[in-house]
C-alpha cells in the first residue's frame, strides 16, 4: 500500500507532460487547451499536497522509476523540503496560468488558442517539479534543461525585437550555466563513480580535500548563475521585464528558486562538512546590497521588481550560509514567502501595464483614484516584500536575523545589519513606486502613446483611447487569489514555520533522505 501511495511522486512530472501533449493535439481549440491545462495543474496541486502530508508524517517518499536501483535508474524523492516547495510552486503556477487565460481572452477573444503557450507552460511546470524531486545530479540537470527549454520559448513569445534581444541574453547565460553543470557532473562522476545525491556523501568524503573543494565550487558556481547570485546576476534585470506579464511572473517566482533549492540540497546532503561559510556569507551580503541599490535607482516597476528579486535571493543565501538548523529553517520559510509575493507583484505590474500601457513611473500617476482595487493589490504584497509586520516577509526576515545573531560572529552580524538595511531600502523602493504610480498626479506633458510590452502578443500600441476603465476579471481575480494566498501564509505562519523547522532538521540529519533514496527503509 505504501509502495503504491509513494507513486504519487511521479504525478507532478508525468501529468503536466501528458497535459502538454494533449494541448498540442487540441491546438485548434482554445477551450480544450484551457480545460486540459487547468485539470493537469489542479491534479498536480492535489498530488503535491498529498506528498507534503506523507513526507511530513511518514518521512521522505521515494520512487525508483522502472524498479531500477537508485545508482542506475531515475530516483524521485519528496522529502519535506521538496514537497513544500512543490506545493507552493504548483499553486503559484496554477494562478499564473489562470491569469494568462484572462490576458489571452482580453487580447484575442475567447476562442483564439495560444497553441504554443499552453503546452510550453505545462512543460515548464514539469521541469520545475522534476528539479525539486530529482535524487541525482544528472536528473537534476535534466529537470533544469526541461524548464530552460520551455523558458526559451516563453521569454521570446510574441517575437518583438526587445524580447528577442532579452531572450538572447537569457539563452546565452542559461547555456553557459548548463555547460558548466554538465562539466561539473562529469567531474563528480569521474572522481566518485556516481552522481546519486544519497551515495555521494561517503564517496566525496573519501576524496582529498582539494578535490572536494574544486567539485563543490564547480557546483556552486553553476547553481549561483541559475539563482542569480551576485556577481552572476547581471543577466536577470535585462531578461525578465520584456517578457509577457504571466511569463515574467512565473520566471521571477520560480526559476531562481530552483537554483536556491539546488544549493540547499547539495550543501546539506553532499558537502555537509564544508559549508564554505565565509564565501557564501560574503556573496549573500553583496547580493542583498547590490540588488537593492539597483532597485532604488529604477524608474520602471518591472525593472525595480527584478532588482528586488536579486536582492532578496541574498536573504535565502544568508540562511544557507549560516549552515545551522535555524538558518536553513529561515531560508526555507523565506523561499516559500518570496515565491508567492514576488509572483503576485509581477502579476500586479502586468495589470498596471494593461491598465495604462506602461510600467514607467514617470508616465504613471493618479491610479489610486482610477483603480483603487489595483492600488490595494500592489500595496499588500509590496509591504509584505519589504517585511512590514505582521506579514510573512517580516516573519521570514526575523527568523533569519535570529539565526544570524545566534551564530555570534562578526560576519553573521554584518549579514544581519545588511539584511535590516536592505529591508528599509526595499520599503523605500516599493513605497516610492506606490506613491508615484497611485498617488501623485500624472504628468500631462509625457507622451500618451507607449508600446504595451507585457502582452502575450505586443504588436499593438496602447493609447489613451484604447485604455479600459475596468480591470479584466480574468486577470484581476487570479492576482487577487495569489495576493490572498500570500496573506494566508501569514495567518498560517505557525504551521508553516513548523514544517520549515522540521524540513531543516531533516536536512541536517540527512539519514532519512539517504535511506529513502537507497531503499534502506520500507
C-alpha positions in Angstrom: 0.0 0.0 0.0 2.8 2.4 0.9 4.6 1.5 -2.3 1.5 2.3 -4.3 0.9 5.6 -2.4 4.5 6.6 -3.0 3.9 6.5 -6.7 2.3 9.9 -6.2 5.8 11.3 -6.5 5.6 10.7 -10.3 2.4 12.7 -10.7 4.0 16.3 -10.7 6.3 15.3 -13.6 4.1 13.0 -15.7 0.7 14.7 -15.6 2.0 18.1 -16.9 3.8 16.4 -19.7 0.7 14.4 -20.7 -1.2 17.6 -20.5 1.3 19.3 -22.8 0.8 16.5 -25.3 -3.0 16.8 -25.2 -2.7 20.6 -25.6 -0.7 20.1 -28.8 -3.3 17.5 -30.0 -6.1 20.0 -29.4 -4.1 23.0 -30.7 -7.1 24.4 -32.6 -9.4 24.6 -29.6 -8.8 27.3 -27.0 -11.5 25.9 -24.7 -10.0 22.4 -24.8 -6.5 23.8 -24.1 -7.7 25.8 -21.1 -9.5 22.8 -19.6 -6.6 20.5 -20.1 -4.1 22.9 -18.5 -6.3 23.6 -15.5 -7.1 20.0 -14.9 -3.4 19.0 -15.2 -2.1 21.6 -12.8 -5.0 21.0 -10.4 -4.1 17.4 -10.2 -0.5 18.4 -9.5 -1.6 20.7 -6.7 -3.6 17.9 -5.0 -0.7 15.4 -5.5 1.8 17.9 -4.1 -0.4 18.5 -1.1 -0.6 14.7 -0.5 3.2 14.4 -0.9 3.7 17.1 1.7 1.4 15.4 4.2 3.0 12.0 3.6 6.6 13.4 3.8 5.8 15.2 7.0 4.0 12.3 8.7 5.8 9.3 7.2 9.2 10.5 6.0 10.6 11.0 2.5 8.6 9.4 -0.3 10.8 7.8 -2.9 10.3 6.0 -6.2 12.9 4.3 -8.4 11.4 4.6 -11.9 11.1 1.2 -13.6 12.3 -0.6 -10.5 15.9 0.1 -11.3 18.4 0.5 -8.4 18.9 4.1 -7.3 22.5 4.3 -8.6 21.4 3.1 -12.1 17.9 4.4 -12.7 15.9 7.5 -12.1 15.1 8.2 -8.5 12.5 10.8 -7.5 12.2 11.8 -3.8 9.9 14.1 -2.0 11.1 15.0 1.5 9.6 17.9 3.5 11.7 20.5 1.6 11.0 19.4 -1.9 7.3 18.6 -1.1 6.8 22.1 0.5 8.4 23.9 -2.5 6.3 21.7 -4.8 3.1 22.7 -3.2 3.8 26.4 -3.3 5.3 26.3 -6.8 2.3 24.5 -8.3 -0.2 26.8 -6.6 1.6 29.8 -8.0 1.9 28.2 -11.4 -1.9 27.5 -11.5 -2.6 31.1 -10.5 -0.4 32.4 -13.3 -2.0 30.1 -15.8 -5.4 31.4 -14.9 -4.1 35.0 -15.2 -2.7 34.2 -18.7 -6.1 32.9 -19.7 -7.6 36.2 -18.7 -5.0 38.1 -20.6 -5.3 36.0 -23.7 -9.0 36.2 -23.7 -8.9 40.0 -23.4 -6.3 40.4 -26.1 -7.5 37.9 -28.6 -11.0 36.8 -27.7 -12.4 33.7 -26.0 -12.0 31.3 -28.9 -8.4 32.1 -30.0 -6.0 29.5 -28.8 -2.4 30.3 -27.8 -1.3 26.9 -29.3 2.4 27.2 -28.2 1.9 28.9 -24.8 -0.2 26.2 -23.1 2.0 23.1 -23.8 5.1 25.1 -23.2 3.8 26.3 -19.8 3.0 22.8 -18.8 6.4 21.6 -19.8 7.9 24.3 -17.7 5.9 23.1 -14.7 7.1 19.5 -15.3 10.7 20.7 -15.4 10.4 22.6 -12.1 8.8 19.6 -10.4 11.5 17.3 -11.8 14.2 19.5 -10.5 12.7 19.6 -7.0 12.2 15.8 -6.9 15.4 14.5 -8.6 17.7 12.5 -6.4 20.8 12.6 -8.5 22.8 15.3 -10.2 22.1 14.1 -13.8 18.4 14.1 -13.4 18.6 17.4 -11.7 20.4 18.6 -14.8 17.6 17.1 -17.0 15.0 18.9 -14.9 16.8 22.2 -15.4 17.1 21.6 -19.1 13.3 20.8 -19.5 12.4 24.0 -17.7 15.0 26.0 -19.6 13.9 24.7 -23.0 10.4 25.8 -22.2 11.6 29.1 -20.8 13.4 29.9 -24.1 10.1 29.7 -25.9 8.1 31.6 -23.3 10.5 34.5 -22.9 10.5 35.3 -26.6 6.7 34.8 -27.0 5.4 37.4 -29.4 8.8 37.8 -31.2 9.3 41.5 -30.7 12.8 42.9 -31.1 13.1 43.7 -27.3 12.1 40.2 -26.4 14.4 38.5 -28.8 17.3 40.6 -27.6 16.5 39.9 -24.0 15.8 36.3 -24.8 19.2 36.0 -26.5 21.0 37.2 -23.3 18.9 34.7 -21.2 19.6 31.8 -23.6 23.4 32.5 -23.7 23.7 32.7 -19.9 21.5 29.6 -19.5 23.6 27.7 -22.0 26.8 28.7 -20.2 25.4 27.5 -16.9 24.2 24.3 -18.5 27.6 23.5 -19.9 29.2 24.3 -16.5 26.7 22.0 -14.9 27.4 19.2 -17.3 31.2 19.6 -16.8 30.6 19.5 -13.0 28.6 16.3 -13.3 31.3 14.7 -15.4 33.9 15.7 -12.9 31.9 14.4 -9.9 31.3 11.1 -11.7 35.0 10.8 -12.7 36.0 11.4 -9.1 33.4 9.3 -7.3 31.8 6.9 -9.8 28.3 8.1 -9.0 26.1 11.2 -9.3 23.4 9.9 -6.9 22.9 12.5 -4.1 22.5 9.8 -1.4 25.6 7.9 -2.4 27.8 10.9 -2.9 28.5 12.0 0.7 30.6 8.9 1.6 32.5 8.9 -1.7 33.1 12.7 -1.6 34.4 12.4 2.0 37.0 9.8 0.8 38.5 12.2 -1.7 41.4 14.5 -1.0 40.2 17.9 0.4 41.4 20.0 -2.6 39.4 17.7 -4.9 36.3 18.0 -2.7 36.7 21.8 -2.8 37.0 22.0 -6.6 33.9 19.9 -7.1 31.9 21.9 -4.6 32.9 25.2 -6.1 32.0 24.0 -9.6 28.5 23.0 -8.5 28.1 26.2 -6.5 29.2 28.3 -9.5 26.6 26.6 -11.7 23.7 27.0 -9.2 24.7 30.6 -8.4 24.2 31.5 -12.1 20.7 29.9 -12.0 19.9 31.6 -8.7 21.1 35.0 -9.9 23.6 35.5 -7.0 26.0 38.4 -7.2 28.2 38.8 -9.3 26.4 36.3 -11.5 23.1 38.1 -11.5 23.6 40.8 -14.2 21.6 38.9 -16.8 18.3 38.9 -14.8 17.1 42.5 -14.7 17.7 42.8 -18.5 16.0 39.5 -19.3 12.8 39.3 -17.3 11.0 42.7 -17.8 10.4 42.4 -21.5 8.6 39.0 -21.4 4.8 38.8 -21.3 3.5 39.6 -17.8 2.5 36.0 -16.8 5.8 34.7 -18.1 7.8 37.2 -16.1 5.7 36.4 -13.0 6.3 32.7 -13.1 10.0 33.2 -14.0 10.5 35.6 -11.1 8.7 33.4 -8.7 10.1 30.0 -9.5 13.2 29.8 -11.7 15.7 31.4 -9.4 14.3 29.4 -6.5 15.2 26.2 -8.3 18.8 27.3 -8.2 18.4 28.2 -4.5 16.9 24.7 -3.9 19.8 23.1 -5.6 22.3 25.0 -3.4 20.4 23.9 -0.3 20.3 20.3 -1.4 23.9 20.0 -2.4 25.3 21.9 0.6 23.3 19.9 3.1 23.4 16.4 1.6 26.7 16.2 -0.3 29.0 18.7 1.4 27.7 19.0 5.0 31.2 19.3 6.4 32.3 22.0 4.0 29.8 24.8 4.3 32.1 27.4 2.7 30.6 29.7 5.3 32.7 32.8 4.7 32.4 32.7 0.9 28.6 32.2 0.9 28.1 34.9 3.6 30.0 37.4 1.6 28.1 36.5 -1.5 24.8 36.8 0.4 25.6 40.2 1.7 26.8 41.6 -1.6 23.7 40.1 -3.4 21.4 41.8 -0.9 23.1 45.2 -1.1 23.9 45.4 -4.8 20.5 44.2 -5.7 18.6 46.7 -3.6 20.8 49.6 -4.7 19.9 48.7 -8.3 16.2 48.7 -7.3 16.3 52.1 -5.7 17.7 53.6 -8.9 15.0 52.2 -11.2 12.1 54.2 -12.7 10.3 51.3 -14.1 8.2 49.0 -11.9 9.2 45.7 -13.6 12.9 46.5 -13.5 12.6 47.6 -9.9 11.0 44.3 -9.0 13.7 42.4 -11.0 16.4 44.1 -8.9 14.5 43.4 -5.6 14.3 39.8 -6.8 18.1 39.6 -6.9 18.4 41.4 -3.6 16.1 39.0 -1.8 17.8 36.0 -3.1 20.6 37.2 -0.8 18.3 36.6 2.2 17.9 33.0 1.3 21.6 32.5 0.7 22.3 34.1 4.1 20.3 31.5 5.8 22.0 28.7 3.8 25.5 30.2 4.5 24.9 30.1 8.3 24.8 26.3 8.0 22.6 25.9 11.1 19.2 24.4 11.6 17.8 27.8 12.4 19.5 29.3 9.2 18.1 26.5 7.0 14.6 26.9 8.5 14.7 30.6 7.9 15.8 30.2 4.4 13.1 27.6 3.6 10.4 29.8 5.1 11.7 32.8 3.1 11.8 30.9 -0.2 8.1 30.0 0.3 7.2 33.6 1.1 9.2 35.1 -1.7 7.9 32.7 -4.4 4.3 33.9 -3.6 4.9 37.6 -3.0 7.3 38.2 -6.0 5.0 36.4 -8.4 2.0 38.4 -7.1 3.8 41.7 -7.6 4.7 40.9 -11.2 1.1 40.0 -11.9 0.1 43.3 -10.5 2.7 45.0 -12.6 1.1 43.3 -15.6 -2.3 44.7 -14.6 -0.8 48.2 -14.3 0.7 47.8 -17.8 -2.6 46.6 -19.1 -4.5 49.4 -17.5 -2.1 52.2 -18.5 0.1 50.8 -21.3 3.3 51.2 -19.3 5.1 50.5 -16.1 7.4 53.5 -16.3 6.9 55.6 -13.1 7.3 58.9 -14.9 4.3 58.0 -17.1 2.1 56.9 -14.3 0.1 58.7 -11.7 -3.3 59.0 -10.1 -4.0 55.3 -10.3 -5.4 55.1 -6.8 -8.4 57.2 -7.8 -8.9 55.5 -11.2 -8.2 51.9 -10.0 -8.4 51.6 -6.2 -8.5 47.8 -6.3 -5.2 47.8 -8.2 -3.7 50.1 -5.5 -4.6 47.6 -2.8 -3.4 44.6 -4.9 0.0 46.4 -5.2 0.2 47.7 -1.6 -0.3 44.4 0.2 2.5 42.3 -1.4 4.7 45.3 -1.6 4.6 45.8 2.2 5.0 42.0 2.6 8.1 42.1 0.4 9.5 45.0 2.5 9.0 43.0 5.7 6.3 45.1 7.4 4.8 43.4 10.5 2.9 41.1 10.7 3.3 39.9 7.1 5.3 36.7 6.3 8.1 38.8 4.9 8.6 40.2 8.4 8.5 36.7 10.0 11.0 35.3 7.4 13.4 38.1 8.0 13.0 37.8 11.8 13.8 34.1 11.6 17.0 34.8 9.5 18.1 37.6 11.8 17.6 35.4 14.9 19.6 32.7 13.2 22.4 35.2 12.3 22.6 36.7 15.8 22.7 33.2 17.3 25.8 32.5 15.2 27.6 35.2 17.2 30.5 36.1 14.8 31.2 39.4 13.1 30.4 38.2 9.6 27.0 36.9 10.6 26.4 40.2 12.4 27.4 42.0 9.3 24.8 40.0 7.4 22.1 40.8 9.9 22.9 44.5 9.6 22.8 44.3 5.8 19.5 42.5 6.0 18.0 45.2 8.1 19.3 48.0 5.9 18.1 46.2 2.7 14.7 45.7 4.3 14.5 49.5 4.8 15.7 50.2 1.3 13.1 47.7 -0.1 10.4 49.6 1.8 11.7 52.9 0.3 11.8 51.5 -3.2 8.3 50.0 -3.2 6.8 52.9 -1.3 8.3 55.3 -3.9 6.8 53.2 -6.7 3.4 53.1 -4.9 3.4 56.8 -4.3 4.4 57.8 -7.8 2.1 55.3 -9.6 -1.0 55.6 -7.4 -1.0 58.9 -5.5 1.0 61.6 -7.4 -0.9 63.3 -10.2 0.1 62.1 -13.7 2.4 64.4 -15.6 0.3 65.6 -18.5 3.4 66.5 -20.6 4.5 62.9 -21.2 3.7 61.1 -24.4 0.5 59.1 -24.1 1.3 56.6 -26.8 3.6 54.0 -25.4 4.3 50.4 -26.5 2.5 47.8 -24.5 5.3 45.3 -23.9 3.7 43.0 -21.4 1.0 41.4 -23.5 1.2 37.9 -24.8 1.4 39.4 -28.3 2.6 43.0 -28.1 2.3 44.1 -31.7 -0.2 46.8 -30.9 0.3 50.2 -29.3 -1.9 51.2 -26.4 -3.2 54.7 -26.4 -5.3 56.7 -24.0 -8.4 56.0 -26.1 -7.7 52.2 -26.0 -7.4 52.1 -22.3 -10.2 50.3 -20.5 -11.9 51.6 -17.4 -12.2 48.3 -15.6 -9.6 45.7 -14.8 -10.3 42.4 -16.7 -11.8 40.0 -14.2 -9.9 37.1 -15.8 -6.6 38.8 -14.9 -7.6 40.5 -11.6 -9.2 37.5 -9.9 -6.1 35.2 -10.2 -4.0 38.1 -8.9 -6.4 38.7 -6.0 -6.3 35.0 -5.3 -2.5 34.9 -5.2 -2.3 38.1 -3.0 -4.8 36.4 -0.7 -2.7 33.3 -0.6 0.4 35.4 0.3 -1.6 36.9 3.2 -2.7 33.3 4.2 0.9 32.4 4.6 1.0 35.0 7.4 -2.2 33.6 9.0 -0.8 30.1 8.8 2.7 31.1 9.7 2.8 28.9 12.8 2.3 25.6 11.0 4.4 26.8 8.1 7.3 27.7 10.4 6.9 24.3 12.0 7.2 22.5 8.6 10.2 24.6 7.7 11.9 23.7 11.0 11.2 20.0 10.6 12.5 20.2 7.0 15.7 21.9 8.3 16.1 19.2 10.9 15.7 16.6 8.2 18.3 18.3 6.0 20.8 18.4 8.9 20.1 14.8 9.9 20.5 13.6 6.3 19.8 9.9 7.1 16.0 9.9 6.3 16.7 11.3 2.8 19.7 9.0 2.1 17.8 5.9 3.4 14.8 6.7 1.3 16.9 7.1 -1.9 19.0 4.0 -1.3 16.0 1.9 -0.2 17.1 1.1 3.3 13.7 1.9 4.7 10.3 0.2 3.9 
